[in-house]
Coordinates of N, CA, C and O in Angstrom, one line a residue:
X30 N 20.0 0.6 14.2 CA 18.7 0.0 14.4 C 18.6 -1.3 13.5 O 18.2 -2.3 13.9
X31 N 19.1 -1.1 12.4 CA 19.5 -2.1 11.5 C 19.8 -3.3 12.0 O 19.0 -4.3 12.1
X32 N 21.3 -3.4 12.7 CA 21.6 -4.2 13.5 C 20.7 -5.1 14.6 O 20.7 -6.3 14.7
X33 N 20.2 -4.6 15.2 CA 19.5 -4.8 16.2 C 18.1 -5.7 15.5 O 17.5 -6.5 16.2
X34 N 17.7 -5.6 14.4 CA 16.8 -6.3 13.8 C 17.6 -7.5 12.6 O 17.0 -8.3 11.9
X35 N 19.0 -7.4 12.8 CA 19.2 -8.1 12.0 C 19.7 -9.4 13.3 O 19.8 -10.6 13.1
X36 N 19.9 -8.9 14.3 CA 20.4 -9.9 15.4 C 19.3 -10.3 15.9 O 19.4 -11.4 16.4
X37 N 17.8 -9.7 15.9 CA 16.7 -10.5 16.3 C 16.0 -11.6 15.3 O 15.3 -12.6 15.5
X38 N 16.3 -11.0 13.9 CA 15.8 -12.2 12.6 C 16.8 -13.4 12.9 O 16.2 -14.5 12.9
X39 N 18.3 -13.6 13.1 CA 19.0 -14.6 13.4 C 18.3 -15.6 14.9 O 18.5 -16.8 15.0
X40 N 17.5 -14.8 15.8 CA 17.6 -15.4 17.2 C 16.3 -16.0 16.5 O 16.4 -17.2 16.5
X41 N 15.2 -15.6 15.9 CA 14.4 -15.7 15.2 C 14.0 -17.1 14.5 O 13.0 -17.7 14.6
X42 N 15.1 -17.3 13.7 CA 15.5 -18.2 12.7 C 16.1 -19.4 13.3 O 15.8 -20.5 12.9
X43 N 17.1 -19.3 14.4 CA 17.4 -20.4 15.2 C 16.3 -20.7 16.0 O 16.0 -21.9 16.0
X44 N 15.5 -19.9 16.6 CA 14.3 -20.7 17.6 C 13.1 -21.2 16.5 O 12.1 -21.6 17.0
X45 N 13.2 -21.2 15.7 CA 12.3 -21.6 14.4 C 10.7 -21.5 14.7 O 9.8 -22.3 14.7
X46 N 11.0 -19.4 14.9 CA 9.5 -19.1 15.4 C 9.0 -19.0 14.1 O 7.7 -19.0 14.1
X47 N 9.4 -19.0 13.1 CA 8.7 -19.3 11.6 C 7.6 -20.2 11.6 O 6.6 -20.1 10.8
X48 N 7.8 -21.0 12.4 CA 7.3 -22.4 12.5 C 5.5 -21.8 12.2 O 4.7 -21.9 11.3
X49 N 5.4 -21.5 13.1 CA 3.6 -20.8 13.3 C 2.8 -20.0 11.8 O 1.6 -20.1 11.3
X50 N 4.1 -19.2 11.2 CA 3.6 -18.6 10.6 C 2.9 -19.1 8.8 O 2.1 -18.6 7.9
X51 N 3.8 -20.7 8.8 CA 3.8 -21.7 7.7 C 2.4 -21.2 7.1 O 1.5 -20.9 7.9
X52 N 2.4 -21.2 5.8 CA 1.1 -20.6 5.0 C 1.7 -20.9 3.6 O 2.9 -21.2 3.6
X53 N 1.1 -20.9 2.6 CA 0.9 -21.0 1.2 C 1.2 -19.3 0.4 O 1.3 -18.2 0.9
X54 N 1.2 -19.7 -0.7 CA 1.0 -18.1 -1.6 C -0.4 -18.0 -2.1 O -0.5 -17.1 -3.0
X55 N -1.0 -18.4 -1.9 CA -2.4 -18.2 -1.5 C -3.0 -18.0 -0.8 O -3.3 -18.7 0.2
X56 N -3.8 -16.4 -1.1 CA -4.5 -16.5 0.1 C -6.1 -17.2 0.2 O -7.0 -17.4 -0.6
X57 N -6.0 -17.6 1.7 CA -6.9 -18.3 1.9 C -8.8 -17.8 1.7 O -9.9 -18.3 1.7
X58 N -8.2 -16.4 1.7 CA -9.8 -15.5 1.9 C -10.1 -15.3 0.4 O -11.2 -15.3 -0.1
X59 N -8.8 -15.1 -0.2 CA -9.0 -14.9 -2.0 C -9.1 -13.2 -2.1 O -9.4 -12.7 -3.2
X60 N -9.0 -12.6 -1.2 CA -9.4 -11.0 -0.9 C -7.6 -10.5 -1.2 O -6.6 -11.2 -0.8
X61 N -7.5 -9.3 -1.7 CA -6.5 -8.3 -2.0 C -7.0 -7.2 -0.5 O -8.2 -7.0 0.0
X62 N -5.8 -6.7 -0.1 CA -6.1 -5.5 0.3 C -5.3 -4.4 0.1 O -4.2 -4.4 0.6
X63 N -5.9 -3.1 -0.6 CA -4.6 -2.0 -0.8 C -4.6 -1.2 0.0 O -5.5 -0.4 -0.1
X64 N -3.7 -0.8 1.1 CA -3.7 0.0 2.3 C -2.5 0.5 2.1 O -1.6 0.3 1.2
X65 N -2.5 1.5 3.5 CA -1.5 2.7 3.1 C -0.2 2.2 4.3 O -0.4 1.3 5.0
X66 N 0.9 2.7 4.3 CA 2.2 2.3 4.9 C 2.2 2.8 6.3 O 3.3 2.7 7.0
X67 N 1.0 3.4 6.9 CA 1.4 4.0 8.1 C 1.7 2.6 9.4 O 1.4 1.4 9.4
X68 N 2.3 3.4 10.0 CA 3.2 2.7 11.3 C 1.6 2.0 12.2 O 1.5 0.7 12.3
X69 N 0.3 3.0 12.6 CA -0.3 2.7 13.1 C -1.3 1.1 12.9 O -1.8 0.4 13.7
X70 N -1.1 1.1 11.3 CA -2.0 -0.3 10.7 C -1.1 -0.6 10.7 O -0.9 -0.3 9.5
X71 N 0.2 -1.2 11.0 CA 0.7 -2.5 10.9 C 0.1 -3.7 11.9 O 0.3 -4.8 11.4
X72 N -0.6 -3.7 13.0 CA -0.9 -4.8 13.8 C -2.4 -4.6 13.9 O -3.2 -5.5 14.1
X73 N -3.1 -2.6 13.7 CA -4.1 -2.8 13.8 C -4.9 -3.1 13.0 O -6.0 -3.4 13.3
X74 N -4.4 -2.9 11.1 CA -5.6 -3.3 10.4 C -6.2 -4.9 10.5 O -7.3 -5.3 10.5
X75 N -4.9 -5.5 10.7 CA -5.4 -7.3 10.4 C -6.5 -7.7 11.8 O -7.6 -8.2 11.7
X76 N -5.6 -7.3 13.1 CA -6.4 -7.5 14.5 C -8.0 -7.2 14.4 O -8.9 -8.0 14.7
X77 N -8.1 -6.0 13.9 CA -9.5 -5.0 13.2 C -10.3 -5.9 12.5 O -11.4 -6.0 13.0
X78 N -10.1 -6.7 11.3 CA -10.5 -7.7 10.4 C -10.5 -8.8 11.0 O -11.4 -9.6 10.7
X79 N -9.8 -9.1 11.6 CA -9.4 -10.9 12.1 C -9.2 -11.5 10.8 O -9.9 -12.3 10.1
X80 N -7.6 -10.9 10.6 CA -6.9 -11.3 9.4 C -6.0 -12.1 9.9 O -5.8 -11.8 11.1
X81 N -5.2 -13.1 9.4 CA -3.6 -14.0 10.0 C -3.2 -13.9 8.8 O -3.7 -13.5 7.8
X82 N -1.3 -14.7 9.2 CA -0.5 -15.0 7.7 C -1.7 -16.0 7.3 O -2.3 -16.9 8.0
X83 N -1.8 -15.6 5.8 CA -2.0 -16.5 5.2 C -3.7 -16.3 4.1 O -4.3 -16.8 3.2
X84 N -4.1 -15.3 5.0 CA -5.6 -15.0 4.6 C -6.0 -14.3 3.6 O -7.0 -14.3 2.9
X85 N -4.8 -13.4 3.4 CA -5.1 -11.6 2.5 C -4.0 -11.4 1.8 O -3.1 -11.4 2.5
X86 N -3.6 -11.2 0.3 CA -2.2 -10.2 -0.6 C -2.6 -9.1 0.8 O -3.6 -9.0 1.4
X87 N -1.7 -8.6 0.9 CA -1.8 -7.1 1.6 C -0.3 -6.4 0.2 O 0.8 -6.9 -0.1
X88 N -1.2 -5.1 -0.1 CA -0.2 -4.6 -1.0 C -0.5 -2.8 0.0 O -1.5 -2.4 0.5
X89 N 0.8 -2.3 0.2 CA 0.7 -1.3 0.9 C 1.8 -0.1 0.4 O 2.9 -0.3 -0.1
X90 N 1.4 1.0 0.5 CA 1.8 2.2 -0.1 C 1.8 3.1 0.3 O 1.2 2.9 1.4
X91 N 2.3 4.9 0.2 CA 2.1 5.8 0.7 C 0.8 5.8 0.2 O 0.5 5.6 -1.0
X92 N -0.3 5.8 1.3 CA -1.6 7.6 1.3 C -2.7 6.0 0.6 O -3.8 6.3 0.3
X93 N -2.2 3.9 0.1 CA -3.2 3.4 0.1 C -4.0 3.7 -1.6 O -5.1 3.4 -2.0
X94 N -3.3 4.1 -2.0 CA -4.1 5.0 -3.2 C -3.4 4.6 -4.5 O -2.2 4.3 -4.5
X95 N -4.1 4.5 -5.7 CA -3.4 4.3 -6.6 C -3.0 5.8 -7.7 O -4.0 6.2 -8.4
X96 N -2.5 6.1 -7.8 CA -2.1 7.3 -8.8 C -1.7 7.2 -9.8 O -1.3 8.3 -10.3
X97 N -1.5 6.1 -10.6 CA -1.2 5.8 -12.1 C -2.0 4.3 -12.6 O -1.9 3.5 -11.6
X98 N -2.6 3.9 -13.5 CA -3.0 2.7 -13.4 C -2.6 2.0 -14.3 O -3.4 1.4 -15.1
X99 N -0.9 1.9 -14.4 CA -0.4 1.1 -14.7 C 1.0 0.9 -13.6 O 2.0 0.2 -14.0
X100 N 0.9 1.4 -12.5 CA 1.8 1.3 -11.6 C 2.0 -0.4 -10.9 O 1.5 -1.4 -11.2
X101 N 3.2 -0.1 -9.8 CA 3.3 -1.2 -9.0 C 2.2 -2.2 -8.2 O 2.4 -3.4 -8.1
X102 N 1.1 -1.3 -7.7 CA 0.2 -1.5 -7.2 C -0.6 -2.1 -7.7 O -1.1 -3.2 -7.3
X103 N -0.7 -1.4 -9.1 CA -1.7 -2.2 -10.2 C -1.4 -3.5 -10.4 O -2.3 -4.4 -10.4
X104 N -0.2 -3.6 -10.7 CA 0.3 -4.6 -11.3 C 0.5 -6.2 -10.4 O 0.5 -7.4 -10.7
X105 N 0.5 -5.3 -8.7 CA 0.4 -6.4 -7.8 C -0.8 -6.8 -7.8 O -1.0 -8.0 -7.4
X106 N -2.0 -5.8 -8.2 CA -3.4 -6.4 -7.7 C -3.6 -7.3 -9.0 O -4.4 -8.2 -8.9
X107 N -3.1 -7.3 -10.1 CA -3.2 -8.2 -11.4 C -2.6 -9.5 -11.1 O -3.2 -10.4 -11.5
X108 N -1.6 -9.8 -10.5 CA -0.4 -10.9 -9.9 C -1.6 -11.5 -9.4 O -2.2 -12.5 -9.9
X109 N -2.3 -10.5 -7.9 CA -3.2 -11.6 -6.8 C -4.4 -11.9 -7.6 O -4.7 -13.1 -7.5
X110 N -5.1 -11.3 -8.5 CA -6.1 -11.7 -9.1 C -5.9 -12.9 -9.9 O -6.5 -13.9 -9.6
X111 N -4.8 -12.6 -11.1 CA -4.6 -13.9 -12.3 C -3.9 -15.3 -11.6 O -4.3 -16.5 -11.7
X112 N -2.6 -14.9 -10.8 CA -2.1 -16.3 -10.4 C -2.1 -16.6 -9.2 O -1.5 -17.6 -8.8
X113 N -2.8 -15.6 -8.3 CA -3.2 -16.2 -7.0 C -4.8 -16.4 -6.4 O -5.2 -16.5 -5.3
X114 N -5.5 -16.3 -7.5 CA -7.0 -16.7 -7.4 C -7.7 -15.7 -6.7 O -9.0 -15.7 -6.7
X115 N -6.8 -14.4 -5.9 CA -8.3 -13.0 -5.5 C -9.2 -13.0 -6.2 O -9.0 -13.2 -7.4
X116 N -10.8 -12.7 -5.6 CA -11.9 -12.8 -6.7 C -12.2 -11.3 -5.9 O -13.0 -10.7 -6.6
X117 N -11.9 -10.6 -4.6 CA -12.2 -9.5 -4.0 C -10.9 -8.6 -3.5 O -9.8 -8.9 -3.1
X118 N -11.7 -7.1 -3.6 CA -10.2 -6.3 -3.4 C -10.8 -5.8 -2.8 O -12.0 -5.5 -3.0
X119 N -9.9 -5.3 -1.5 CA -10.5 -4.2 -0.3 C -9.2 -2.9 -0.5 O -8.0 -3.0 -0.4
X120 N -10.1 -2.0 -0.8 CA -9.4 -0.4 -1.0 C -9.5 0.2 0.9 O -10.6 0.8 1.1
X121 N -8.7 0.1 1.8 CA -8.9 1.3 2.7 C -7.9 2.1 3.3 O -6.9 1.7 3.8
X122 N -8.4 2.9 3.1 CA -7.6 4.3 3.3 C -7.9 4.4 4.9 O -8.6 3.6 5.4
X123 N -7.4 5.3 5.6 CA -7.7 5.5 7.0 C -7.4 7.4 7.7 O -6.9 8.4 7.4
X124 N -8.0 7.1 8.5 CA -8.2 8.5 9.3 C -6.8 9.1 9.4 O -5.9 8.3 9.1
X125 N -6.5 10.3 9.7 CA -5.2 10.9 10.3 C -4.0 10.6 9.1 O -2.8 10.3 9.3
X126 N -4.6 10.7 8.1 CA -3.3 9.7 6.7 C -1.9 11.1 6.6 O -2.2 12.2 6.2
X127 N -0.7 10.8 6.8 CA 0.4 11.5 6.3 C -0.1 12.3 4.6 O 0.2 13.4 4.4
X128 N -0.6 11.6 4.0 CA -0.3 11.6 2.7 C -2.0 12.6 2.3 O -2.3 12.8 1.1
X129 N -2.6 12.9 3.2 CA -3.8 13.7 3.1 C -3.0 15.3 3.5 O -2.8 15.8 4.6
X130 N -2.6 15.8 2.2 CA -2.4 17.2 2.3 C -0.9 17.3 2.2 O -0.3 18.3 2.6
X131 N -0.2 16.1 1.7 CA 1.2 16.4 1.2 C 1.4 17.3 0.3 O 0.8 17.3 -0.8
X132 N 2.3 18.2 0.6 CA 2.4 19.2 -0.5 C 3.9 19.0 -1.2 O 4.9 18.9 -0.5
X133 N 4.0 18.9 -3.2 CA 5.0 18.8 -3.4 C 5.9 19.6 -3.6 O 6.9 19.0 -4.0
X134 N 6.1 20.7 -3.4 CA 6.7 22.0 -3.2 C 7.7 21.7 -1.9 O 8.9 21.9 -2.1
X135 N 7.4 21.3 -0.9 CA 7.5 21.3 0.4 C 8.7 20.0 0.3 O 10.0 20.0 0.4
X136 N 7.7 19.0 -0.2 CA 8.8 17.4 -0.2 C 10.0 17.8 -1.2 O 10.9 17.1 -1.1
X137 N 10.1 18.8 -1.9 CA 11.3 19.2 -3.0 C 11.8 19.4 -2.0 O 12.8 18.8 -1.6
X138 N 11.4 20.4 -1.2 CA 12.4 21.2 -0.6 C 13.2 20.5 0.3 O 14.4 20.5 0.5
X139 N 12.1 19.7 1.1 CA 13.2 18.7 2.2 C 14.3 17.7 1.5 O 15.4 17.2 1.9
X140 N 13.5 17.5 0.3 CA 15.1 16.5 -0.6 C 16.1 17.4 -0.6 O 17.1 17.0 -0.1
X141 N 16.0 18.6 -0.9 CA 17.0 19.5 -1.6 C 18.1 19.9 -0.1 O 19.4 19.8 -0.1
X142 N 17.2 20.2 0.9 CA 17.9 20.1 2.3 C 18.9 18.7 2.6 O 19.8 18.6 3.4
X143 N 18.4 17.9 2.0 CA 19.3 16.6 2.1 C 19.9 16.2 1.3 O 20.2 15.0 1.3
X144 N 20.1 17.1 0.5 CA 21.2 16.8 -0.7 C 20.9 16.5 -1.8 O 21.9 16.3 -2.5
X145 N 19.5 16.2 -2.3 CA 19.3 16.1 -3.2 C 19.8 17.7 -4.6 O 19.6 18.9 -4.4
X146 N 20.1 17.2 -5.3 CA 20.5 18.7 -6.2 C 19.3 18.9 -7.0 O 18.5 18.1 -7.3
X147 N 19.5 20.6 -7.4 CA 18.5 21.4 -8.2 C 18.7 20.0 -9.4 O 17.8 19.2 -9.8
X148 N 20.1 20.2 -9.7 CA 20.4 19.3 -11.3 C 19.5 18.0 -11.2 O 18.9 17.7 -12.3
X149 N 19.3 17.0 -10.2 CA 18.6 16.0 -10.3 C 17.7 15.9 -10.4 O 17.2 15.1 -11.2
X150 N 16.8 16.9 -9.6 CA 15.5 17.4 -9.9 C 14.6 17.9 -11.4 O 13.5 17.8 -11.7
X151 N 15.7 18.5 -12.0 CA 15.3 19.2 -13.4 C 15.6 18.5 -14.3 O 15.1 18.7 -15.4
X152 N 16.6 17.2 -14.0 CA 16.6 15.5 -14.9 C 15.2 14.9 -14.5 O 14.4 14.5 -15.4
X153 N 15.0 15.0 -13.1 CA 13.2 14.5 -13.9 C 12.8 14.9 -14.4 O 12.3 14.4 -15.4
X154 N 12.8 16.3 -14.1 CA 11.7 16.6 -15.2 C 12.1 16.7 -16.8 O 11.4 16.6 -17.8
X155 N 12.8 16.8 -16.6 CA 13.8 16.8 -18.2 C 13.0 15.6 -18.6 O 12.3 15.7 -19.7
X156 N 12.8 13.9 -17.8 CA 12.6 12.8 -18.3 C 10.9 12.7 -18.3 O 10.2 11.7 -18.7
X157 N 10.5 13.7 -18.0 CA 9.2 13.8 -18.1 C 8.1 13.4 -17.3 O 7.0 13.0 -17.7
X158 N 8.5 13.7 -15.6 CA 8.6 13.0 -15.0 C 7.6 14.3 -14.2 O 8.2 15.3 -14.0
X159 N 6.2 14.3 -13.8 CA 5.7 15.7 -13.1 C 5.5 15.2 -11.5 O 4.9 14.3 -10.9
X160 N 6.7 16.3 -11.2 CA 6.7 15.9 -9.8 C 5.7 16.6 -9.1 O 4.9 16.0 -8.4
X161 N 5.6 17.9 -9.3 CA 4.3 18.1 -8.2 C 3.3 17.2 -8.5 O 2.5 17.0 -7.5
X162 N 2.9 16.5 -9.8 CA 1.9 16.0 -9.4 C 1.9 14.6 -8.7 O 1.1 14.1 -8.0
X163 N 3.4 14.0 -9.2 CA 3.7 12.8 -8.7 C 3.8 12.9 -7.0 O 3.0 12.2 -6.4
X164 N 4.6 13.7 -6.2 CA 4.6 14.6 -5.1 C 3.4 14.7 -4.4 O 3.5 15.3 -3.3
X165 N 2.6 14.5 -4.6 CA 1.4 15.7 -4.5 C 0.5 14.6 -3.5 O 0.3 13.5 -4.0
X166 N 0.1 14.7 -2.4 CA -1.3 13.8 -1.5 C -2.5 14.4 -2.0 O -2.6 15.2 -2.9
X167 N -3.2 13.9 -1.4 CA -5.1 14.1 -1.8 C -5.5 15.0 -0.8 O -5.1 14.9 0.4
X168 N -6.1 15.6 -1.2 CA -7.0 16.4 -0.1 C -8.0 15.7 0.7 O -8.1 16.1 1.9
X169 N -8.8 14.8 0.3 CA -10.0 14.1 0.8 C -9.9 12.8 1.1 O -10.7 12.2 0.4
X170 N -9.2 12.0 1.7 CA -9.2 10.4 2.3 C -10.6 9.9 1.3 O -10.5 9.4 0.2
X171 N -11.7 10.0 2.0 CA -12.9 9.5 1.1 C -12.7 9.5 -0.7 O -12.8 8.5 -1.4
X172 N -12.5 10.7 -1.2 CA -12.6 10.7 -2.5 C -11.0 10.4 -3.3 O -10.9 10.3 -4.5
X173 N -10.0 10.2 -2.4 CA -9.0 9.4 -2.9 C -9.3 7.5 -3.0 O -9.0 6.7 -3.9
X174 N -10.0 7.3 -1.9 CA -10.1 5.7 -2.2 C -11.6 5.2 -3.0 O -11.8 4.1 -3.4
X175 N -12.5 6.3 -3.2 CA -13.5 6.2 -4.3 C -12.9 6.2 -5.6 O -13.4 5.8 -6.7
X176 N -11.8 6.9 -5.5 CA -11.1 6.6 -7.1 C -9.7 5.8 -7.1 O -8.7 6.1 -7.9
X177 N -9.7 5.0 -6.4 CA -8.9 3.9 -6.4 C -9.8 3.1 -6.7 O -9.7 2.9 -7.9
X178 N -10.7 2.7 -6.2 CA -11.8 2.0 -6.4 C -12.1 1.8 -7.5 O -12.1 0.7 -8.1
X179 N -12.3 3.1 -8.1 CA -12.8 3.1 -9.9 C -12.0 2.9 -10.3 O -12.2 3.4 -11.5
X180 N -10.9 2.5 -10.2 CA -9.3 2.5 -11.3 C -9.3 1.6 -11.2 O -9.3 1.2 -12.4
X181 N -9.2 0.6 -10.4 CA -9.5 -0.6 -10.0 C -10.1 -1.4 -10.8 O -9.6 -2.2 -11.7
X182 N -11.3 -0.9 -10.5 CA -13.0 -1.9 -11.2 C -13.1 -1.5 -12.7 O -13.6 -2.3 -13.6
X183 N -12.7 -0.3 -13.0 CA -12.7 -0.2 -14.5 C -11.1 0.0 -15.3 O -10.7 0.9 -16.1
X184 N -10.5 -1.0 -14.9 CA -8.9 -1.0 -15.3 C -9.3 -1.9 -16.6 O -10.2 -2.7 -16.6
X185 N -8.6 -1.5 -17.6 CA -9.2 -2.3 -19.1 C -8.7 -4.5 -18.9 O -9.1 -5.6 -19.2
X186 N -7.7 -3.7 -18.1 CA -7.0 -5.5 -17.4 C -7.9 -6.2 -16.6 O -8.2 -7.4 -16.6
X187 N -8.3 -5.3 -15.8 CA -9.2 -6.3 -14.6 C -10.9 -6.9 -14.9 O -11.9 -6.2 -15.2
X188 N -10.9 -8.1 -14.9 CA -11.8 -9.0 -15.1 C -12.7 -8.1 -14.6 O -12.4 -7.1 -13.9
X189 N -14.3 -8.6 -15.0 CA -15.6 -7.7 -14.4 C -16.1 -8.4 -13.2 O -16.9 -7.8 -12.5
X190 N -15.5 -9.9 -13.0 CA -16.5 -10.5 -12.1 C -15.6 -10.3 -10.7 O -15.7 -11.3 -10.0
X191 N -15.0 -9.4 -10.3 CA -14.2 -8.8 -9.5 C -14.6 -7.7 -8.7 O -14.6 -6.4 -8.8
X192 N -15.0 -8.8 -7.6 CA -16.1 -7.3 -6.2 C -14.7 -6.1 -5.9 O -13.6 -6.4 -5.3
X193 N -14.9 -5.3 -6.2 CA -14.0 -3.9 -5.5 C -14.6 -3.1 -4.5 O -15.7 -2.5 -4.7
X194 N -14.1 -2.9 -3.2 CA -15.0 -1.7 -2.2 C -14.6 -1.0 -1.4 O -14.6 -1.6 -0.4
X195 N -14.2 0.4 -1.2 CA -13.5 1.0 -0.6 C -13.9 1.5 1.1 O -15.1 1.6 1.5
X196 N -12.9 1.7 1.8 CA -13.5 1.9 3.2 C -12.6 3.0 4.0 O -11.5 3.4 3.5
X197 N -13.0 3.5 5.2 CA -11.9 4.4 5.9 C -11.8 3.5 6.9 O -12.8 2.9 7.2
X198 N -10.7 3.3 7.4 CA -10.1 2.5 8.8 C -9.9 3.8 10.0 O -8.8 4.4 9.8
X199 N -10.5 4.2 10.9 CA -10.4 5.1 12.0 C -9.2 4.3 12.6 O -9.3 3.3 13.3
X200 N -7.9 5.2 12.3 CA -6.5 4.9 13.1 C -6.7 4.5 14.4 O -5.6 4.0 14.5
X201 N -7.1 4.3 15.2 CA -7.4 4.7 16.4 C -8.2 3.2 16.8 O -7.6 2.1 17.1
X202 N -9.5 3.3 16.9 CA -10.2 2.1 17.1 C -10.3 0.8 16.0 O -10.7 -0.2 16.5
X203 N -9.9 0.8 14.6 CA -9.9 0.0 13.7 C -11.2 0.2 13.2 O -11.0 0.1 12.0
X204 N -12.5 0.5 13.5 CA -13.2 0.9 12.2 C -13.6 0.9 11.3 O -13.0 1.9 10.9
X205 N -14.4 0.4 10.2 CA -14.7 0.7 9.3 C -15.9 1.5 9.0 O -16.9 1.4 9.6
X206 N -15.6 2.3 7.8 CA -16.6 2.9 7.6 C -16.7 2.9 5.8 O -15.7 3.2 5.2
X207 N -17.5 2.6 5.3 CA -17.8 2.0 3.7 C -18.0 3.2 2.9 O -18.9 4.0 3.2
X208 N -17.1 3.1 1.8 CA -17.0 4.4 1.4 C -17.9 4.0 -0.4 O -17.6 3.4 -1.4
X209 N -19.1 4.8 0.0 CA -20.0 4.3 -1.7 C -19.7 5.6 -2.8 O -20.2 5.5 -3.9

């Protein structure tokens, strides 16, 4: 499959369909959005918004959520804020989420089925590393991006004059529904 995408980025690059997509590292809306990695929002969240290149940071992750708040996430919404001028972050989580009711018990086991070893496993944790909790999805879509939201808006880094607002995206029709 690899291939097959690396032979359409070359056909890509000679017909210089790039051309359209020309945009800045700025976004034009000044808006962050943290959303989750599923297959279904790739064409439908922006279509949903009437988003293009060039409008939104889009920072995207398993389950949309932040779970440490000093992580990668964090650290990208600090990048769009300080040197790319975001003054608004949009948190939305969405209906049908993989990552609503991951269990980490379960994801060990399928590593372990694929080779991952007992011994590698017990080096994290040796390094201090908690995997069930790290492992672990939310039970509640709504009360996972109410507390992104607050991790967000009360991160000791992030400026105060910074609108944060969380939402559910219905997989399906695009949707929103505003999560207070």
């Amino acid at each position: 499959m690899i291939e097959e995408i690396l032979k359409h980025n070359r056909e890509f690059v000679e017909s210089k369909g790039y051309e359209r997509f020309a945009t800045s590292k700025y976004p034009d809306k000044r808006i962050a959005i943290v959303t989750c990695m599923d297959t279904r929002l790739v064409e439908l969240l922006p279509a949903a918004l009437g988003i293009r290149n060039g409008d939104v940071k889009m920072i995207k992750n398993a389950g949309g959520v932040i779970t440490n708040p000093f992580d990668s996430t964090v650290r990208s919404i600090l990048v769009a804020v300080y040197e790319l001028g975001v003054n608004e972050i949009m948190v939305i989580g969405h209906t049908g989420c993989g990552v609503q009711g991951m269990d980490a018990a379960e994801m060990l086991q399928l590593m372990r089925e694929r080779g991952v070893s007992d011994e590698h496993i017990s080096l994290m944790r040796h390094c201090g590393i908690d995997l069930d909790s790290w492992l672990h999805g939310f039970d509640d879509t709504a009360s996972a991006v109410s507390e992104t939201v607050d991790l967000i808006a009360r991160h000791p880094l992030m400026p105060t004059d910074i609108r944060v607002a969380g939402y559910i995206m219905d997989s399906v029709t695009g949707g929103l529904t505003l999560i207070e």
